[in-house]
Each structure stands twice: as structure tokens, then as C-alpha cells.
Amino acid sequence: MRELGKKTLKNEAIIQLQQVGKKFSRHAVLDKVDLTIVQGDRIALIGQNGAGKTTLIRTLLGQYHHEGQVVVAGAHPRKNRVEVLQHIGFVPQHSPPIQMSVHELLQFSAKLNQYSNVSKISQVAEDLGLDVGEHGKKPFLKLSGGMKQKLLIALALAKEPSILIMDEPAANLDPEGRKAFFLRLSQIQEQTTMILSSHRVDELLPLINRIIELDCGKIVLDEASGEHSLAGKMLSCRVKPANATEGIHKLLNEWKFEQSSDGTFYEGQIIDADRLRFLNAISHFANHISELNIT
């Protein structure tokens, strides 16, 4: 566990907001928000577009002036931004316009953080399905959306932060990348505090112990969720098509399913966090499937 100082021991508040407000053109994006997050909380931050999720995240990162008080890891994130950011791993919803090459970005990030190095970042990226050696000379801006997301996730996870904040982190990932990503999250040490912003709470349920919903800048829901012990559970799946259409083959190939030697069924694995996503995808071919087993 990363040292956070005397004020942020386990089970004590690592993030504290009191009457926090933020306006843009007189519109209250955050409206007198009170929130306490203790070390080790795993939070799904949900809400519609414009609810205030990203503004809340950027306030925690010290990017905005605001009303009220914010304390992160025992310090004010705006006044002590460099100190606070040492404890945070952050993945934005939209990739920043970084001009550096992939390899330059890895070297730069490793120099900023004593807990990561180029080799460590590269390994996490490769686990997510991004070959840093193959793409090392490419400008970050030239990578596909999925590649950018995998690299940004690798930079955050390799840092081994005390606080991990991710804004729609799995939005651009392919099925294999999502599987590796959710598996990585399930293996993060218990003391790490996670805030995962998403429109899809279903995919986060195996990972979290708390749900916070924002609406019109206010917290309208803050409740405990189930234990996240199933987050990294791999599920075996068998699909037997009644008619092996090209669409079914393409979908299952994207999920890295293997076809039996006689061509009668497909087998593969999905991570528990992606169960509903897979079922939603395969449901489009329900009339062409005679058997579906997930165990």
C-alpha cells in the first residue's frame, strides 16, 4: 500500500467533498455536493450525459476552481496538485492530443513516476493486446481509439496508484482487451480506491462495492453494492448455432471463440464483468442458435 500520510489510513476518508459547487456560464454543473470516500472503496460513478460526472472527476484532479472544500489524499488538489497527482492514476474519457511517439510517452511517464518503468508499462499494454514494440515509433495521435485507450490504461495501472480514476475506460476496447482490462482491475490490491465512471453499471457490478449516481449536479443515489469477489471469474461458454451464419462466425471470432473440428459448435471464455455485454451481442442471432451454455 502506498503511503498517504497520517490522515489517510485504511478505512479513513481518502476523498472528502463538502458543499462543492461548480458553475459554467451560471449553470450549476455541481450543486453543493457532499461526499466521503474511504480508502479501498470501489465506486461506479453513473449518470446521464451532463449529470456532472466528468466535472466531479476533474475537480478531484485539481483542474477546476470551485466552491466548497475538496481534500484528496490529505491535501487540496488545486493548491497541492503535484503532490495529489502522485497518488492518482487517471484514464480520461477522451484521449489527449499528445504529440510524442508511443516510446517517448512511455519514457516520459516512467521518469515522472518512481513506481513504474518502460518495461512495466509495456507489459501491461501487451497484456491488454497492444504491442508497444510494434507501435513504439508511431505518434500517439496516429493510434486507433482502442490502442490509445489501452496505452492510457497501461500508464495508469503501471503506476500502482493509491487512487484509480477512470472515465468510460472500456468504451473503445475490443472484447479481448476488455477481458484483460477487467481481469487486471479485479487483481488490483484491496487498499486501492477506484472510481469508475460509466454509462453501463451492469459491467461494473462485479468490480464495485458502491454505486453513486449524479443527476443535474447532485448526488441522487449513494448505496452499497454487492461484494466484488466475482470480478475476475472466467466463464466457459459454448454456442451451438442452428444455422452457422457469417454474422455469428464474425461475432464469435471477435470474442476469440474456437470452432469445433466438425463445425457444429463454438467454445470460448468470457470474463464475468462482460457476461451481459456478450449476451446482448449474441442475442441478435437468437433465432439462429440452438444451444447456449455459460458455466
Short mmCIF file of C-alpha atoms in Angstrom, two decimals:
data_model
loop_
_atom_site.label_atom_id
_atom_site.label_comp_id
_atom_site.label_asym_id
_atom_site.label_seq_id
_atom_site.Cartn_x
_atom_site.Cartn_y
_atom_site.Cartn_z
CA MET A 1 0.00 0.00 0.00
CA ARG A 2 1.28 3.44 -0.95
CA GLU A 3 1.92 5.73 2.00
CA LEU A 4 -0.63 8.52 2.12
CA GLY A 5 0.21 10.14 5.40
CA LYS A 6 -1.39 10.01 8.82
CA LYS A 7 -4.77 11.28 7.67
CA THR A 8 -5.43 8.56 5.11
CA LEU A 9 -5.09 5.23 6.87
CA LYS A 10 -7.21 2.28 5.76
CA ASN A 11 -10.95 2.77 6.38
CA GLU A 12 -10.47 6.52 6.80
CA ALA A 13 -11.53 9.15 4.30
CA ILE A 14 -9.19 9.42 1.33
CA ILE A 15 -11.51 11.80 -0.57
CA GLN A 16 -13.74 14.38 1.10
CA LEU A 17 -16.08 16.88 -0.57
CA GLN A 18 -18.07 19.44 1.40
CA GLN A 19 -20.65 21.68 -0.29
CA VAL A 20 -18.72 21.56 -3.57
CA GLY A 21 -20.16 23.63 -6.39
CA LYS A 22 -19.02 24.37 -9.93
CA LYS A 23 -20.73 26.59 -12.49
CA PHE A 24 -20.21 27.10 -16.21
CA SER A 25 -21.93 30.20 -17.60
CA ARG A 26 -24.07 30.42 -14.46
CA HIS A 27 -25.19 26.81 -14.90
CA ALA A 28 -24.53 24.68 -11.82
CA VAL A 29 -22.78 21.53 -13.04
CA LEU A 30 -22.02 20.53 -9.44
CA ASP A 31 -24.55 21.67 -6.86
CA LYS A 32 -23.43 21.61 -3.20
CA VAL A 33 -22.03 18.08 -3.36
CA ASP A 34 -21.15 16.34 -0.09
CA LEU A 35 -19.22 13.08 -0.46
CA THR A 36 -16.89 10.93 1.59
CA ILE A 37 -14.86 8.10 0.02
CA VAL A 38 -12.80 5.81 2.22
CA GLN A 39 -9.66 4.00 1.20
CA GLY A 40 -10.49 0.78 -0.63
CA ASP A 41 -13.89 1.91 -1.91
CA ARG A 42 -14.70 0.60 -5.41
CA ILE A 43 -17.19 3.06 -6.87
CA ALA A 44 -19.32 3.05 -10.01
CA LEU A 45 -19.98 6.71 -10.81
CA ILE A 46 -23.06 6.79 -13.03
CA GLY A 47 -25.44 9.31 -14.54
CA GLN A 48 -26.66 10.66 -17.86
CA ASN A 49 -24.58 12.95 -20.06
CA GLY A 50 -24.36 16.34 -18.38
CA ALA A 51 -25.04 14.94 -14.92
CA GLY A 52 -21.69 16.21 -13.64
CA LYS A 53 -19.55 13.03 -13.61
CA THR A 54 -16.62 14.36 -15.63
CA THR A 55 -16.72 17.71 -13.82
CA LEU A 56 -16.55 15.91 -10.47
CA ILE A 57 -13.59 13.87 -11.68
CA ARG A 58 -11.74 16.92 -12.98
CA THR A 59 -12.38 18.68 -9.68
CA LEU A 60 -10.70 15.78 -7.86
CA LEU A 61 -7.76 16.14 -10.24
CA GLY A 62 -7.39 19.81 -9.35
CA GLN A 63 -8.28 21.11 -12.81
CA TYR A 64 -11.06 23.47 -11.70
CA HIS A 65 -11.60 26.29 -9.24
CA HIS A 66 -14.76 25.54 -7.27
CA GLU A 67 -16.91 26.44 -4.29
CA GLY A 68 -16.71 24.39 -1.11
CA GLN A 69 -13.89 22.16 0.12
CA VAL A 70 -12.14 19.22 -1.56
CA VAL A 71 -9.48 17.09 0.11
CA VAL A 72 -7.76 14.23 -1.73
CA ALA A 73 -5.11 12.09 -0.01
CA GLY A 74 -4.91 14.67 2.77
CA ALA A 75 -4.28 17.67 0.51
CA HIS A 76 -6.10 20.28 -1.57
CA PRO A 77 -5.98 19.03 -5.19
CA ARG A 78 -5.83 22.53 -6.65
CA LYS A 79 -3.28 24.07 -4.29
CA ASN A 80 -1.16 20.91 -3.99
CA ARG A 81 -1.79 19.45 -7.41
CA VAL A 82 1.62 17.87 -8.00
CA GLU A 83 1.52 16.15 -4.61
CA VAL A 84 -2.04 14.87 -5.07
CA LEU A 85 -1.48 13.60 -8.61
CA GLN A 86 1.36 11.41 -7.36
CA HIS A 87 -1.32 9.26 -5.72
CA ILE A 88 -3.70 9.15 -8.68
CA GLY A 89 -3.81 7.04 -11.82
CA PHE A 90 -6.19 8.62 -14.33
CA VAL A 91 -7.70 7.45 -17.61
CA PRO A 92 -9.75 10.17 -19.40
CA GLN A 93 -12.83 9.54 -21.50
CA HIS A 94 -11.26 11.26 -24.50
CA SER A 95 -7.61 10.76 -25.39
CA PRO A 96 -5.50 13.93 -25.07
CA PRO A 97 -3.74 15.30 -28.20
CA ILE A 98 -0.29 14.01 -27.26
CA GLN A 99 2.36 14.71 -29.92
CA MET A 100 5.00 12.31 -28.60
CA SER A 101 5.63 8.88 -30.05
CA VAL A 102 4.50 5.84 -28.08
CA HIS A 103 8.03 5.10 -26.92
CA GLU A 104 8.66 8.74 -25.93
CA LEU A 105 5.42 8.77 -23.96
CA LEU A 106 6.43 5.63 -22.08
CA GLN A 107 9.84 7.10 -21.21
CA PHE A 108 8.29 10.40 -20.12
CA SER A 109 5.72 8.66 -17.91
CA ALA A 110 8.35 6.39 -16.34
CA LYS A 111 10.50 9.40 -15.41
CA LEU A 112 7.55 11.08 -13.70
CA ASN A 113 6.69 8.10 -11.54
CA GLN A 114 9.08 6.13 -9.38
CA TYR A 115 6.74 3.13 -9.25
CA SER A 116 6.70 2.41 -13.00
CA ASN A 117 9.24 1.91 -15.76
CA VAL A 118 9.10 1.40 -19.52
CA SER A 119 9.25 -2.38 -19.21
CA LYS A 120 6.42 -2.46 -16.67
CA ILE A 121 4.18 -0.18 -18.74
CA SER A 122 4.93 -2.19 -21.88
CA GLN A 123 3.98 -5.44 -20.15
CA VAL A 124 0.62 -4.08 -19.01
CA ALA A 125 -0.05 -2.74 -22.52
CA GLU A 126 0.81 -6.09 -24.06
CA ASP A 127 -1.49 -7.87 -21.60
CA LEU A 128 -4.25 -5.61 -22.92
CA GLY A 129 -3.35 -6.53 -26.50
CA LEU A 130 -1.12 -3.60 -27.54
CA ASP A 131 2.34 -4.49 -28.84
CA VAL A 132 4.41 -1.49 -27.79
CA GLY A 133 7.45 -2.72 -29.73
CA GLU A 134 5.47 -2.81 -32.97
CA HIS A 135 3.94 0.63 -32.48
CA GLY A 136 6.71 2.33 -30.47
CA LYS A 137 7.75 4.76 -33.20
CA LYS A 138 4.22 5.83 -34.08
CA PRO A 139 2.91 9.18 -32.81
CA PHE A 140 0.30 8.66 -30.10
CA LEU A 141 -2.12 10.71 -32.21
CA LYS A 142 -1.88 8.19 -35.06
CA LEU A 143 -3.01 5.23 -32.98
CA SER A 144 -6.55 3.91 -33.25
CA GLY A 145 -9.02 4.78 -30.49
CA GLY A 146 -8.67 1.32 -28.95
CA MET A 147 -4.86 1.46 -29.00
CA LYS A 148 -4.85 4.88 -27.34
CA GLN A 149 -7.18 3.61 -24.63
CA LYS A 150 -5.03 0.53 -23.96
CA LEU A 151 -1.90 2.66 -23.65
CA LEU A 152 -3.55 5.18 -21.31
CA ILE A 153 -4.85 2.33 -19.14
CA ALA A 154 -1.36 0.79 -19.08
CA LEU A 155 0.16 4.10 -17.97
CA ALA A 156 -2.36 4.38 -15.12
CA LEU A 157 -2.15 0.77 -13.91
CA ALA A 158 1.64 0.52 -14.09
CA LYS A 159 1.83 3.48 -11.72
CA GLU A 160 0.19 1.34 -9.00
CA PRO A 161 -1.73 4.36 -7.68
CA SER A 162 -3.50 4.62 -4.37
CA ILE A 163 -6.46 6.17 -6.20
CA LEU A 164 -7.52 4.96 -9.64
CA ILE A 165 -9.95 7.19 -11.55
CA MET A 166 -11.25 6.11 -14.95
CA ASP A 167 -13.79 7.88 -17.15
CA GLU A 168 -15.50 5.38 -19.52
CA PRO A 169 -12.30 3.30 -19.61
CA ALA A 170 -13.61 0.31 -21.60
CA ALA A 171 -15.57 2.25 -24.22
CA ASN A 172 -13.10 1.72 -27.09
CA LEU A 173 -11.74 -1.71 -26.18
CA ASP A 174 -12.24 -4.85 -28.25
CA PRO A 175 -13.59 -7.99 -26.48
CA GLU A 176 -10.14 -9.42 -25.73
CA GLY A 177 -8.94 -6.05 -24.48
CA ARG A 178 -12.00 -5.74 -22.24
CA LYS A 179 -11.42 -9.23 -20.85
CA ALA A 180 -7.79 -8.39 -20.00
CA PHE A 181 -8.79 -4.98 -18.62
CA PHE A 182 -11.48 -6.27 -16.25
CA LEU A 183 -9.19 -9.10 -15.15
CA ARG A 184 -6.50 -6.53 -14.32
CA LEU A 185 -8.95 -4.44 -12.31
CA SER A 186 -10.05 -7.50 -10.35
CA GLN A 187 -6.44 -8.14 -9.32
CA ILE A 188 -5.70 -4.64 -8.02
CA GLN A 189 -4.74 -4.63 -4.37
CA GLU A 190 -7.56 -4.26 -1.89
CA GLN A 191 -6.39 -0.92 -0.50
CA THR A 192 -6.62 0.83 -3.87
CA THR A 193 -9.56 3.21 -4.18
CA MET A 194 -11.30 3.06 -7.56
CA ILE A 195 -13.75 5.47 -9.17
CA LEU A 196 -15.08 4.12 -12.46
CA SER A 197 -17.36 6.40 -14.43
CA SER A 198 -19.60 4.62 -16.92
CA HIS A 199 -22.97 4.64 -18.62
CA ARG A 200 -23.16 0.85 -18.11
CA VAL A 201 -23.32 -0.03 -14.43
CA ASP A 202 -24.01 -3.68 -15.28
CA GLU A 203 -20.47 -4.28 -16.49
CA LEU A 204 -19.04 -2.75 -13.32
CA LEU A 205 -21.13 -4.64 -10.77
CA PRO A 206 -18.62 -7.49 -10.29
CA LEU A 207 -15.90 -4.92 -9.58
CA ILE A 208 -17.52 -2.49 -7.15
CA ASN A 209 -18.90 -2.17 -3.64
CA ARG A 210 -20.67 1.17 -4.04
CA ILE A 211 -22.80 2.99 -6.60
CA ILE A 212 -23.01 6.79 -6.76
CA GLU A 213 -25.39 8.41 -9.23
CA LEU A 214 -25.31 12.06 -10.24
CA ASP A 215 -28.19 13.97 -11.77
CA CYS A 216 -28.16 17.70 -12.51
CA GLY A 217 -25.03 18.10 -10.41
CA LYS A 218 -26.47 16.44 -7.31
CA ILE A 219 -25.90 13.02 -5.79
CA VAL A 220 -29.28 11.29 -6.08
CA LEU A 221 -28.10 7.79 -5.17
CA ASP A 222 -25.32 6.53 -2.92
CA GLU A 223 -25.69 2.91 -1.91
CA ALA A 224 -23.64 -0.18 -1.23
CA SER A 225 -23.36 -2.79 -3.95
CA GLY A 226 -22.57 -6.49 -3.67
CA GLU A 227 -19.13 -7.85 -2.99
CA HIS A 228 -16.78 -7.72 -5.96
CA SER A 229 -15.35 -11.23 -5.44
CA LEU A 230 -16.55 -12.44 -8.87
CA ALA A 231 -14.82 -9.68 -10.81
CA GLY A 232 -12.06 -11.84 -12.23
CA LYS A 233 -14.06 -15.05 -12.66
CA MET A 234 -13.71 -16.56 -16.12
CA LEU A 235 -16.81 -18.20 -17.54
CA SER A 236 -16.73 -21.05 -20.06
CA CYS A 237 -19.18 -20.59 -22.90
CA ARG A 238 -20.43 -22.99 -25.58
CA VAL A 239 -22.56 -21.83 -28.52
CA LYS A 240 -24.24 -24.24 -30.93
CA PRO A 241 -25.73 -22.47 -33.94
CA ALA A 242 -28.77 -23.89 -35.67
CA ASN A 243 -27.56 -22.04 -38.74
CA ALA A 244 -23.89 -21.04 -38.82
CA THR A 245 -24.34 -17.61 -40.40
CA GLU A 246 -21.45 -15.37 -41.32
CA GLY A 247 -22.61 -12.88 -38.67
CA ILE A 248 -22.40 -15.45 -35.85
CA HIS A 249 -18.97 -16.58 -37.03
CA LYS A 250 -17.69 -12.98 -37.15
CA LEU A 251 -19.04 -12.16 -33.69
CA LEU A 252 -17.63 -15.26 -32.01
CA ASN A 253 -14.32 -14.78 -33.79
CA GLU A 254 -14.13 -11.26 -32.29
CA TRP A 255 -14.61 -12.85 -28.86
CA LYS A 256 -11.83 -15.37 -29.67
CA PHE A 257 -14.12 -18.40 -29.63
CA GLU A 258 -12.83 -21.53 -31.35
CA GLN A 259 -14.92 -23.63 -33.69
CA SER A 260 -15.06 -27.41 -33.15
CA SER A 261 -13.38 -29.65 -35.72
CA ASP A 262 -16.75 -30.74 -37.11
CA GLY A 263 -18.01 -27.14 -37.22
CA THR A 264 -21.10 -27.82 -35.07
CA PHE A 265 -20.32 -25.55 -32.09
CA TYR A 266 -18.04 -22.81 -30.74
CA GLU A 267 -16.29 -22.65 -27.38
CA GLY A 268 -14.59 -19.78 -25.58
CA GLN A 269 -14.26 -17.83 -22.35
CA ILE A 270 -15.70 -14.53 -21.20
CA ILE A 271 -14.98 -12.63 -18.01
CA ASP A 272 -17.88 -12.24 -15.58
CA ALA A 273 -17.86 -8.45 -15.96
CA ASP A 274 -18.64 -8.92 -19.67
CA ARG A 275 -21.41 -11.51 -19.28
CA LEU A 276 -24.29 -9.13 -20.03
CA ARG A 277 -22.42 -7.47 -22.87
CA PHE A 278 -21.80 -10.84 -24.51
CA LEU A 279 -25.41 -11.95 -24.03
CA ASN A 280 -26.63 -8.70 -25.57
CA ALA A 281 -24.33 -9.19 -28.58
CA ILE A 282 -25.27 -12.83 -29.15
CA SER A 283 -29.00 -12.12 -28.68
CA HIS A 284 -29.09 -10.53 -32.14
CA PHE A 285 -28.68 -14.05 -33.52
CA ALA A 286 -31.12 -15.76 -31.13
CA ASN A 287 -33.17 -17.26 -33.97
CA HIS A 288 -30.06 -18.95 -35.35
CA ILE A 289 -28.82 -20.52 -32.07
CA SER A 290 -29.99 -23.90 -30.83
CA GLU A 291 -27.86 -24.09 -27.66
CA LEU A 292 -26.06 -21.62 -25.38
CA ASN A 293 -24.35 -22.66 -22.15
CA ILE A 294 -22.38 -20.42 -19.78
CA THR A 295 -20.74 -22.01 -16.71
#
